[in-house]
PDB file of C-alpha atoms in Angstrom:
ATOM      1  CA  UNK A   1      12.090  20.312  44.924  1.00 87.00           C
ATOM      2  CA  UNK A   2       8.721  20.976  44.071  1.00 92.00           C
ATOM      3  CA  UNK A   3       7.789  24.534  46.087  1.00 94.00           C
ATOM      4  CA  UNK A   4       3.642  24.885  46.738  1.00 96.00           C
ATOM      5  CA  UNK A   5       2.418  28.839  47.671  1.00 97.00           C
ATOM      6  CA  UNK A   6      -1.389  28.583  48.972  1.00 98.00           C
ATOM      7  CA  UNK A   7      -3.200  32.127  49.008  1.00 98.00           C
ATOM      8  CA  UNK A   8      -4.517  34.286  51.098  1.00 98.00           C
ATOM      9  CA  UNK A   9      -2.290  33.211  54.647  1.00 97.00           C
ATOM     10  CA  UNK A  10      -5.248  34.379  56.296  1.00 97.00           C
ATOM     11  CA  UNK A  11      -9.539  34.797  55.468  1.00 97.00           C
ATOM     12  CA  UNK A  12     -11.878  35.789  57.954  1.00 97.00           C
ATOM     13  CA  UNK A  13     -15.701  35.803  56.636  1.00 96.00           C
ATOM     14  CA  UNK A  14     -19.052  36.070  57.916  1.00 97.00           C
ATOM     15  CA  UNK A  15     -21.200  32.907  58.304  1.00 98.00           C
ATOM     16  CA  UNK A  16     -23.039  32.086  54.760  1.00 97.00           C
ATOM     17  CA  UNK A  17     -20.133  34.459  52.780  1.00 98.00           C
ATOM     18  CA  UNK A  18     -18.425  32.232  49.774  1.00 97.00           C
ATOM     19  CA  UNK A  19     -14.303  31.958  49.744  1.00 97.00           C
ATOM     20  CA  UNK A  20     -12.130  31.358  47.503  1.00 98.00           C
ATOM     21  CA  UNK A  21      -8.579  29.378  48.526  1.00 98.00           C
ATOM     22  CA  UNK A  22      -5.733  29.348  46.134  1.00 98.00           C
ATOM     23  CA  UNK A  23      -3.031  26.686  45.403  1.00 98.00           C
ATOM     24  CA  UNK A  24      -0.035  27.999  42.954  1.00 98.00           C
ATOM     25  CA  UNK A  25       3.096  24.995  42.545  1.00 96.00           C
ATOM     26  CA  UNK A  26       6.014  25.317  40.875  1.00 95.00           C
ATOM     27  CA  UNK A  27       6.462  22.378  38.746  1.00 92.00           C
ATOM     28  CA  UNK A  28       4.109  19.861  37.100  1.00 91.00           C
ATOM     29  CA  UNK A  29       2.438  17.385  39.189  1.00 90.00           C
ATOM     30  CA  UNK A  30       0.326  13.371  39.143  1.00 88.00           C
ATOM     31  CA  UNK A  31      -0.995  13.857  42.859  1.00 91.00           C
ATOM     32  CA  UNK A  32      -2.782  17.150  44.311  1.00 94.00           C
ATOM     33  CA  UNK A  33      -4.930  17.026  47.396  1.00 95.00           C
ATOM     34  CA  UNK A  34      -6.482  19.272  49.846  1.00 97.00           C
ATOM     35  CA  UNK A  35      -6.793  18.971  53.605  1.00 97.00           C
ATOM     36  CA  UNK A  36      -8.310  20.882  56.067  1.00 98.00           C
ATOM     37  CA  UNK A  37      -7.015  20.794  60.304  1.00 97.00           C
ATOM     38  CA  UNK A  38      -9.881  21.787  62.099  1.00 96.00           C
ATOM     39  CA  UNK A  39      -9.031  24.076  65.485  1.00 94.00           C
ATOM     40  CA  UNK A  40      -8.359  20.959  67.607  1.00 94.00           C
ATOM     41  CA  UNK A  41      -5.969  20.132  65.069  1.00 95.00           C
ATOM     42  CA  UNK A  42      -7.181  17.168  63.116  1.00 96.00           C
ATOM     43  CA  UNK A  43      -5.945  16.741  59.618  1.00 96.00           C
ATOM     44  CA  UNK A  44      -8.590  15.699  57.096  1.00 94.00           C
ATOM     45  CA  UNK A  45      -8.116  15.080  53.554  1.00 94.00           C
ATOM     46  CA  UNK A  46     -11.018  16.532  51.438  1.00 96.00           C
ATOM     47  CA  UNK A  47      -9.999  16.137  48.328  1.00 94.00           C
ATOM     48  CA  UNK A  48      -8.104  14.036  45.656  1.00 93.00           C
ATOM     49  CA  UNK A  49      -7.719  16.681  42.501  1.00 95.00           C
ATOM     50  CA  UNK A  50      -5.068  16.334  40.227  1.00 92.00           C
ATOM     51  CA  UNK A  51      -6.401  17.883  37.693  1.00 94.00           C
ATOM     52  CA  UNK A  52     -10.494  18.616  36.547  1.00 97.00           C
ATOM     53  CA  UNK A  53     -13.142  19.538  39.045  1.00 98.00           C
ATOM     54  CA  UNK A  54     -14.668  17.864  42.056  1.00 97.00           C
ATOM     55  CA  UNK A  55     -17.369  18.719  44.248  1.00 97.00           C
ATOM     56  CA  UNK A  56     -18.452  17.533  48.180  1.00 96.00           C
ATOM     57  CA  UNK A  57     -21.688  19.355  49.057  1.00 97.00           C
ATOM     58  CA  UNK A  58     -20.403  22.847  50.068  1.00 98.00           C
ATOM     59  CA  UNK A  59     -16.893  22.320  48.782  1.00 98.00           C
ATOM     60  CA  UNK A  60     -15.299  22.379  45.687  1.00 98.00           C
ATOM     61  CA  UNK A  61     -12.070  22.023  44.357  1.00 98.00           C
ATOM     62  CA  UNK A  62     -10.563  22.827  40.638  1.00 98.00           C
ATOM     63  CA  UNK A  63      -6.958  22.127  39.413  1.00 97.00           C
ATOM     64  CA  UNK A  64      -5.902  23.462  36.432  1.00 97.00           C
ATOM     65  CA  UNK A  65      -2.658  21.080  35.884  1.00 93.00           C
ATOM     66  CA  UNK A  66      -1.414  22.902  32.559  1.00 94.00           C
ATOM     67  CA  UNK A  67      -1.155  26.373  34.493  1.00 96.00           C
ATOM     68  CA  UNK A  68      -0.383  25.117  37.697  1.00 97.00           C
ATOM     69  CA  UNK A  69      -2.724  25.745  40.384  1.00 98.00           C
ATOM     70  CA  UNK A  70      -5.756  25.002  42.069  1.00 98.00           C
ATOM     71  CA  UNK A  71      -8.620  26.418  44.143  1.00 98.00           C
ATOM     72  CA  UNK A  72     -10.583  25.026  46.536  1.00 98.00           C
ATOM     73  CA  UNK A  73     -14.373  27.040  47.218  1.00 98.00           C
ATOM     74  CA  UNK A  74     -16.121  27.134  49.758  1.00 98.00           C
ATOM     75  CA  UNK A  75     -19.773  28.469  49.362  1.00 97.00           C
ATOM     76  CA  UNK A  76     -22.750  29.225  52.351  1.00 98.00           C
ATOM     77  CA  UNK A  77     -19.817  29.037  54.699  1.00 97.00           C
ATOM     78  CA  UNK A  78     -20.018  27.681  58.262  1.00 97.00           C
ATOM     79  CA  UNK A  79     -18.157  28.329  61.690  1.00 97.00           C
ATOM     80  CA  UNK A  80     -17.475  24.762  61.094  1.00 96.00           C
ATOM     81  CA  UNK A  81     -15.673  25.529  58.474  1.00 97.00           C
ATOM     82  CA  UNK A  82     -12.610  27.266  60.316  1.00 98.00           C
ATOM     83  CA  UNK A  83      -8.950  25.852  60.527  1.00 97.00           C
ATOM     84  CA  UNK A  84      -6.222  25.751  58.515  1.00 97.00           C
ATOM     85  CA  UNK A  85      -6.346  24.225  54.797  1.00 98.00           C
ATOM     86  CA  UNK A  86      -3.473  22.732  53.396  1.00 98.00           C
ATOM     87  CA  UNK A  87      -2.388  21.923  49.537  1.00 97.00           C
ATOM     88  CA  UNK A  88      -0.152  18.805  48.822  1.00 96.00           C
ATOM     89  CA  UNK A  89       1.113  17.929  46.197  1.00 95.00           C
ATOM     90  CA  UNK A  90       3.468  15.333  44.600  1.00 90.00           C
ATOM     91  CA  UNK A  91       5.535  16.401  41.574  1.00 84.00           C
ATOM     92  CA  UNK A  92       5.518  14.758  38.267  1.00 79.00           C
ATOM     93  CA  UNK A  93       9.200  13.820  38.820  1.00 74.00           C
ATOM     94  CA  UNK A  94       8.992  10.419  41.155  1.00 67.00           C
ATOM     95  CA  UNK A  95       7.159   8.355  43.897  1.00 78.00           C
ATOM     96  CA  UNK A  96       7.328  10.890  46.480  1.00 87.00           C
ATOM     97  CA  UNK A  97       5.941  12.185  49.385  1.00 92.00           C
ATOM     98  CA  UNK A  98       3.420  14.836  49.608  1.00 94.00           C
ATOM     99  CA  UNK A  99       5.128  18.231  49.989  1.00 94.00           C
ATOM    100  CA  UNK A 100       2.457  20.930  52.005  1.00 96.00           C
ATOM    101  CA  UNK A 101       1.947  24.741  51.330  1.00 97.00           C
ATOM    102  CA  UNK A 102       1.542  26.313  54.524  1.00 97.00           C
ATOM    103  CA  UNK A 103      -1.334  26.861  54.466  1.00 97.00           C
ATOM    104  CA  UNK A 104      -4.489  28.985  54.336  1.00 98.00           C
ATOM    105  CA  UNK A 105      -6.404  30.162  57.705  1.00 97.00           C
ATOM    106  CA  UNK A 106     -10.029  30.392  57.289  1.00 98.00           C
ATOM    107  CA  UNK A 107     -11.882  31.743  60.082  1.00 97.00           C
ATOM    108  CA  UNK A 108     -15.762  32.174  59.775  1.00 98.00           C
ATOM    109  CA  UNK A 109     -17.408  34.200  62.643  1.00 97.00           C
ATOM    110  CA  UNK A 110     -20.939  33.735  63.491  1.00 94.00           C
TER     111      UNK A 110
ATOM    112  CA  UNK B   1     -11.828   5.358  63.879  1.00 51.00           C
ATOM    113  CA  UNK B   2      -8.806   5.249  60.538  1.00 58.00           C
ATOM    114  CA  UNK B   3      -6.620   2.942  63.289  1.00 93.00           C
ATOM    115  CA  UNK B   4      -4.066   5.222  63.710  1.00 97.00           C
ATOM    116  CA  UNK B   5      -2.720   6.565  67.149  1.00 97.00           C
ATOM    117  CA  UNK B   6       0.368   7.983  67.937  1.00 98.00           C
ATOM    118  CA  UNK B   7       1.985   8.367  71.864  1.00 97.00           C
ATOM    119  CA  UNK B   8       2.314  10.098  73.487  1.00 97.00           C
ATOM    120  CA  UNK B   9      -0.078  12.944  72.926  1.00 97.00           C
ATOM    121  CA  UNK B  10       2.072  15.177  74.841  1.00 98.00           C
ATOM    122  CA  UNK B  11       5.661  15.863  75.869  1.00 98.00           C
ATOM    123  CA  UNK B  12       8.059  17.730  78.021  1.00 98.00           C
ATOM    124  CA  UNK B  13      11.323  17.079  77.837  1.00 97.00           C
ATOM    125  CA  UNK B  14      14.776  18.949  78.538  1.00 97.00           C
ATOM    126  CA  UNK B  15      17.291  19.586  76.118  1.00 98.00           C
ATOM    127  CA  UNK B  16      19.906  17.113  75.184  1.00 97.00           C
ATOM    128  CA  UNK B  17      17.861  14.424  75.722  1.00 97.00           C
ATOM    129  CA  UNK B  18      16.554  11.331  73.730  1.00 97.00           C
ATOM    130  CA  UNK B  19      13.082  11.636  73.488  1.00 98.00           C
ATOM    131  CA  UNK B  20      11.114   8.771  71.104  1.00 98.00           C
ATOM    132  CA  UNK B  21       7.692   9.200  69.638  1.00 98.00           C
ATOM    133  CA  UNK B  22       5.552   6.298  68.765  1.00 98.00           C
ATOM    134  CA  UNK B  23       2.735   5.924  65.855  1.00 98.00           C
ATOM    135  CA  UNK B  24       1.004   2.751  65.486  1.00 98.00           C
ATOM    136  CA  UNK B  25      -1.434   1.412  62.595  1.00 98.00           C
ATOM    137  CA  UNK B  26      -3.909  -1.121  62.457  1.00 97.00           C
ATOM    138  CA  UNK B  27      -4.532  -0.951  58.813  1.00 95.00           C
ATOM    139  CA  UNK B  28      -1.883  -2.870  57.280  1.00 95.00           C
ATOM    140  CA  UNK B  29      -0.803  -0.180  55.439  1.00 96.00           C
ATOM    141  CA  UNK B  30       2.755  -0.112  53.867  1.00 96.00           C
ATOM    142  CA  UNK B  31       3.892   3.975  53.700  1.00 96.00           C
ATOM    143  CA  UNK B  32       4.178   5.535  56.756  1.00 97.00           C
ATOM    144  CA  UNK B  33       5.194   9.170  57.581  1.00 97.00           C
ATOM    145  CA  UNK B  34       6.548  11.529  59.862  1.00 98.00           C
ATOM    146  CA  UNK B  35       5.964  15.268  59.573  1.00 98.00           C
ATOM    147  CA  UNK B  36       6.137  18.849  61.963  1.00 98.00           C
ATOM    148  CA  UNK B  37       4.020  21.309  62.260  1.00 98.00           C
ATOM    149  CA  UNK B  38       5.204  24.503  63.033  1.00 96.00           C
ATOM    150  CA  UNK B  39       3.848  28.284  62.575  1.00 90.00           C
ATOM    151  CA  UNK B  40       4.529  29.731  59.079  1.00 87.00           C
ATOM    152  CA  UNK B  41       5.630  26.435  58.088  1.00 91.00           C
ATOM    153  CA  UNK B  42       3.052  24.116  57.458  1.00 92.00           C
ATOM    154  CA  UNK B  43       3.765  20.526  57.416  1.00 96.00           C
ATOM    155  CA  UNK B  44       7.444  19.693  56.426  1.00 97.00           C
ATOM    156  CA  UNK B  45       8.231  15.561  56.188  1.00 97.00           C
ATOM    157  CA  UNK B  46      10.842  14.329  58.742  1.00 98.00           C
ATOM    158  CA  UNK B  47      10.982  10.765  57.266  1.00 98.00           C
ATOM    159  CA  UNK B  48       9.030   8.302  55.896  1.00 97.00           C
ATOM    160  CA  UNK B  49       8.674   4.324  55.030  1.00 97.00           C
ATOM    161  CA  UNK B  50       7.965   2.559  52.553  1.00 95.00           C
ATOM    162  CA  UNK B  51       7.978  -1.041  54.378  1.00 95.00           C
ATOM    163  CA  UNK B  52       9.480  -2.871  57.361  1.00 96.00           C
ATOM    164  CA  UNK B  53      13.297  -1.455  57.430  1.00 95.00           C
ATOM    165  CA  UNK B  54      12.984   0.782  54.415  1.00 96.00           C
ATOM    166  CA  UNK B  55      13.400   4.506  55.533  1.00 97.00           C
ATOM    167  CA  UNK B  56      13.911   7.702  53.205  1.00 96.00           C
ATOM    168  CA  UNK B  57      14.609  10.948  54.787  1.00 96.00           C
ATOM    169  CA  UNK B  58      12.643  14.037  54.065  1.00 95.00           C
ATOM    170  CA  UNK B  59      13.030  17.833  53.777  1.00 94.00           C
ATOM    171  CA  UNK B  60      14.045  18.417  58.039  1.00 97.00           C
ATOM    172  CA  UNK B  61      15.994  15.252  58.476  1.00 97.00           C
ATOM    173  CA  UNK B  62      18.726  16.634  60.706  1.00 97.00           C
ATOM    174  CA  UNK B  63      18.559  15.832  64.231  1.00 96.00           C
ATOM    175  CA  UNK B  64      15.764  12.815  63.567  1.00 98.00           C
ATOM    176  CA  UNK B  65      16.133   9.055  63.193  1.00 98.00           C
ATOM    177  CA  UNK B  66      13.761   6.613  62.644  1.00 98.00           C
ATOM    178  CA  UNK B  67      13.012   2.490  62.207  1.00 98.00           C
ATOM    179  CA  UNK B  68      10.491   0.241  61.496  1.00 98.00           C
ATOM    180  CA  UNK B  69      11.127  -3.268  62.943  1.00 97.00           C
ATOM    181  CA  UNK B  70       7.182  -4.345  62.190  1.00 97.00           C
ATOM    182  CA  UNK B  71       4.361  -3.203  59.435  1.00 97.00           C
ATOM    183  CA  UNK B  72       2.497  -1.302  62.491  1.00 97.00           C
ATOM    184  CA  UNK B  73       4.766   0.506  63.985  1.00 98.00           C
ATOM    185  CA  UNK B  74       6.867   3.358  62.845  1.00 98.00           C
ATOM    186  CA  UNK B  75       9.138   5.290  65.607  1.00 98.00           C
ATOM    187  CA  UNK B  76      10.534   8.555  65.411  1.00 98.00           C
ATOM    188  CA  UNK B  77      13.908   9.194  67.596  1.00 98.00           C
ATOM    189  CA  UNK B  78      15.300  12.884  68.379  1.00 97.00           C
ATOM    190  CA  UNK B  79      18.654  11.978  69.173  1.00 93.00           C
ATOM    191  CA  UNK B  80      19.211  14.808  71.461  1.00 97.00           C
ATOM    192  CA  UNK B  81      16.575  17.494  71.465  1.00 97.00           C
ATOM    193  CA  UNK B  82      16.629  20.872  70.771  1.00 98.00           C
ATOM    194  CA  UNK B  83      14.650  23.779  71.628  1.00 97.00           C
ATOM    195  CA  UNK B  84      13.989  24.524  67.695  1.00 97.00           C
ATOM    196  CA  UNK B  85      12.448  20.412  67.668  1.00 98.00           C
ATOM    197  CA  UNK B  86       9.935  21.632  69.592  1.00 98.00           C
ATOM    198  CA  UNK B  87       7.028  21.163  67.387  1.00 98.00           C
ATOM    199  CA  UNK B  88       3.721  19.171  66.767  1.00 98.00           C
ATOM    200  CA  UNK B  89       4.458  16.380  65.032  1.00 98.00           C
ATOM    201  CA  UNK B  90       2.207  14.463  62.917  1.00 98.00           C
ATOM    202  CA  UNK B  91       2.397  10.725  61.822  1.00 98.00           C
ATOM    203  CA  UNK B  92       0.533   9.250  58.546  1.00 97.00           C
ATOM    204  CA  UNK B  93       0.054   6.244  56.603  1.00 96.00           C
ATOM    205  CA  UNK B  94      -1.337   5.133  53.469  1.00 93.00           C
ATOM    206  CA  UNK B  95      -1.711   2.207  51.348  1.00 89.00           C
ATOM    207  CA  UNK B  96       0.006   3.971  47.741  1.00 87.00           C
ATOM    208  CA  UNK B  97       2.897   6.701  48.047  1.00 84.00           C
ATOM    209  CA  UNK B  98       1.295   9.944  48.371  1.00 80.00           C
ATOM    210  CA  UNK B  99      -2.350   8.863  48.081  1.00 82.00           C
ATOM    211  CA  UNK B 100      -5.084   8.469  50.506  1.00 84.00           C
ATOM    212  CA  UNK B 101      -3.260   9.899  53.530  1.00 91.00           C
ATOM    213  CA  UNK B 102      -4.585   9.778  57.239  1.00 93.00           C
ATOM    214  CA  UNK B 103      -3.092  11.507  60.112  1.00 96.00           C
ATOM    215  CA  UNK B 104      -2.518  10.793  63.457  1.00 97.00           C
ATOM    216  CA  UNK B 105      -4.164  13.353  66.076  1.00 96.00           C
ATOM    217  CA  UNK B 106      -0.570  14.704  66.456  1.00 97.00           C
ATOM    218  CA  UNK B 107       1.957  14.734  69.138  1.00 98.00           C
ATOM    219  CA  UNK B 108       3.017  18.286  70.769  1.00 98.00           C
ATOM    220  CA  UNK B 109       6.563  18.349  72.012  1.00 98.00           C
ATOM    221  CA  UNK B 110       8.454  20.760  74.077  1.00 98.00           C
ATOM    222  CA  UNK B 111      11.639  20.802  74.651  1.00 98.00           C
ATOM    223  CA  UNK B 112      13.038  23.296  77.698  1.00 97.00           C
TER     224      UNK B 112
END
């Protein structure tokens, strides 16, 4: 199956410091998304991206379908901003579930 | 509130026995999903539905049943547990395959 690599596993930053998160997968895909689990564990989906450029005030997201990844940006970054953010994707191939990375860890420190 | 829940929110249970986890929707949507959380894993699918009595299995289907007798309600059965199902496990619906997911807050099971 489809195999999804998110870098880095781990990001600490300073409050108001930009990141970038990366999504590689292995195979083409119709569905990318990103989510992010806050620290109390809540999964939120951010974004719907797959392919072209979307934007949610401090957040971004980019998916370059053709060479098979995507990054999600996070500018002026907040302590609210910490948890775990997850890539999903759905390969090309059928009418599938969404298959996870594992995940970055993003903690911002005041 | 996405009208969602799952029970219960926590569980202790000892191995080799039948534990059942509950998620319940009040959006009328058709997929539900079943995943587990676990460190250095991220989220790996269980099972999932696509509509009252249709099941699939998913990448860590071993040890795991499931059924769906009604639209809202999708249950998740570890036959007899095992330490290595302990785990927080995470139920989802939405209205297309894949698209538009929302989670449950997440059961956390242990199994001694």
């Amino acid at each position: 199956g489809i195999q999804v690599e998110q870098s880095p596993p781990d990001l600490i930053l300073q409050e108001g410091a930009n990141s970038t998160l990366r999504c590689n997968f292995s195979d083409s895909v119709n569905n990318l998304q990103w989510f992010h689990q806050n620290p109390w564990g809540q999964l939120i989906n951010l974004f719907y991206i797959p392919s072209g450029t979307k934007q949610n005030g401090r957040l971004s997201a980019t998916t370059v379908a053709t060479e098979r990844y995507s990054l999600l940006y996070i500018s002026s970054s907040q302590t609210t901003d910490s948890g775990v953010y997850f890539c999903a994707v759905v390969g090309n191939s059928g009418n599938t579930p969404l298959v996870f990375g594992k995940g970055t860890r993003l903690s911002v420190i005041a | 509130d996405a009208g969602i829940t799952q029970s219960p929110r926590h569980k202790v249970t000892e191995t080799g026995t039948p534990v059942t986890l509950r998620c319940h929707q009040t959006e009328n949507h058709r997929y539900m999903y079943w995943y587990r959380q676990d460190p250095g894993h991220g989220l790996r699918l269980i099972h999932y539905s696509y509509g009252v009595k249709d099941t699939d299995k998913g990448e860590v289907s071993d040890g795991y049943s499931v059924s769906r007798s009604k639209t809202e309600d999708f249950l998740l059965t570890l036959e007899s547990a095992t330490s290595s199902q302990t785990s927080v496990y995470f139920c989802a619906i939405s209205e297309s395959q894949g698209i538009g997911y929302t989670f449950g807050s997440g059961t956390r099971l242990t199994v001694v």
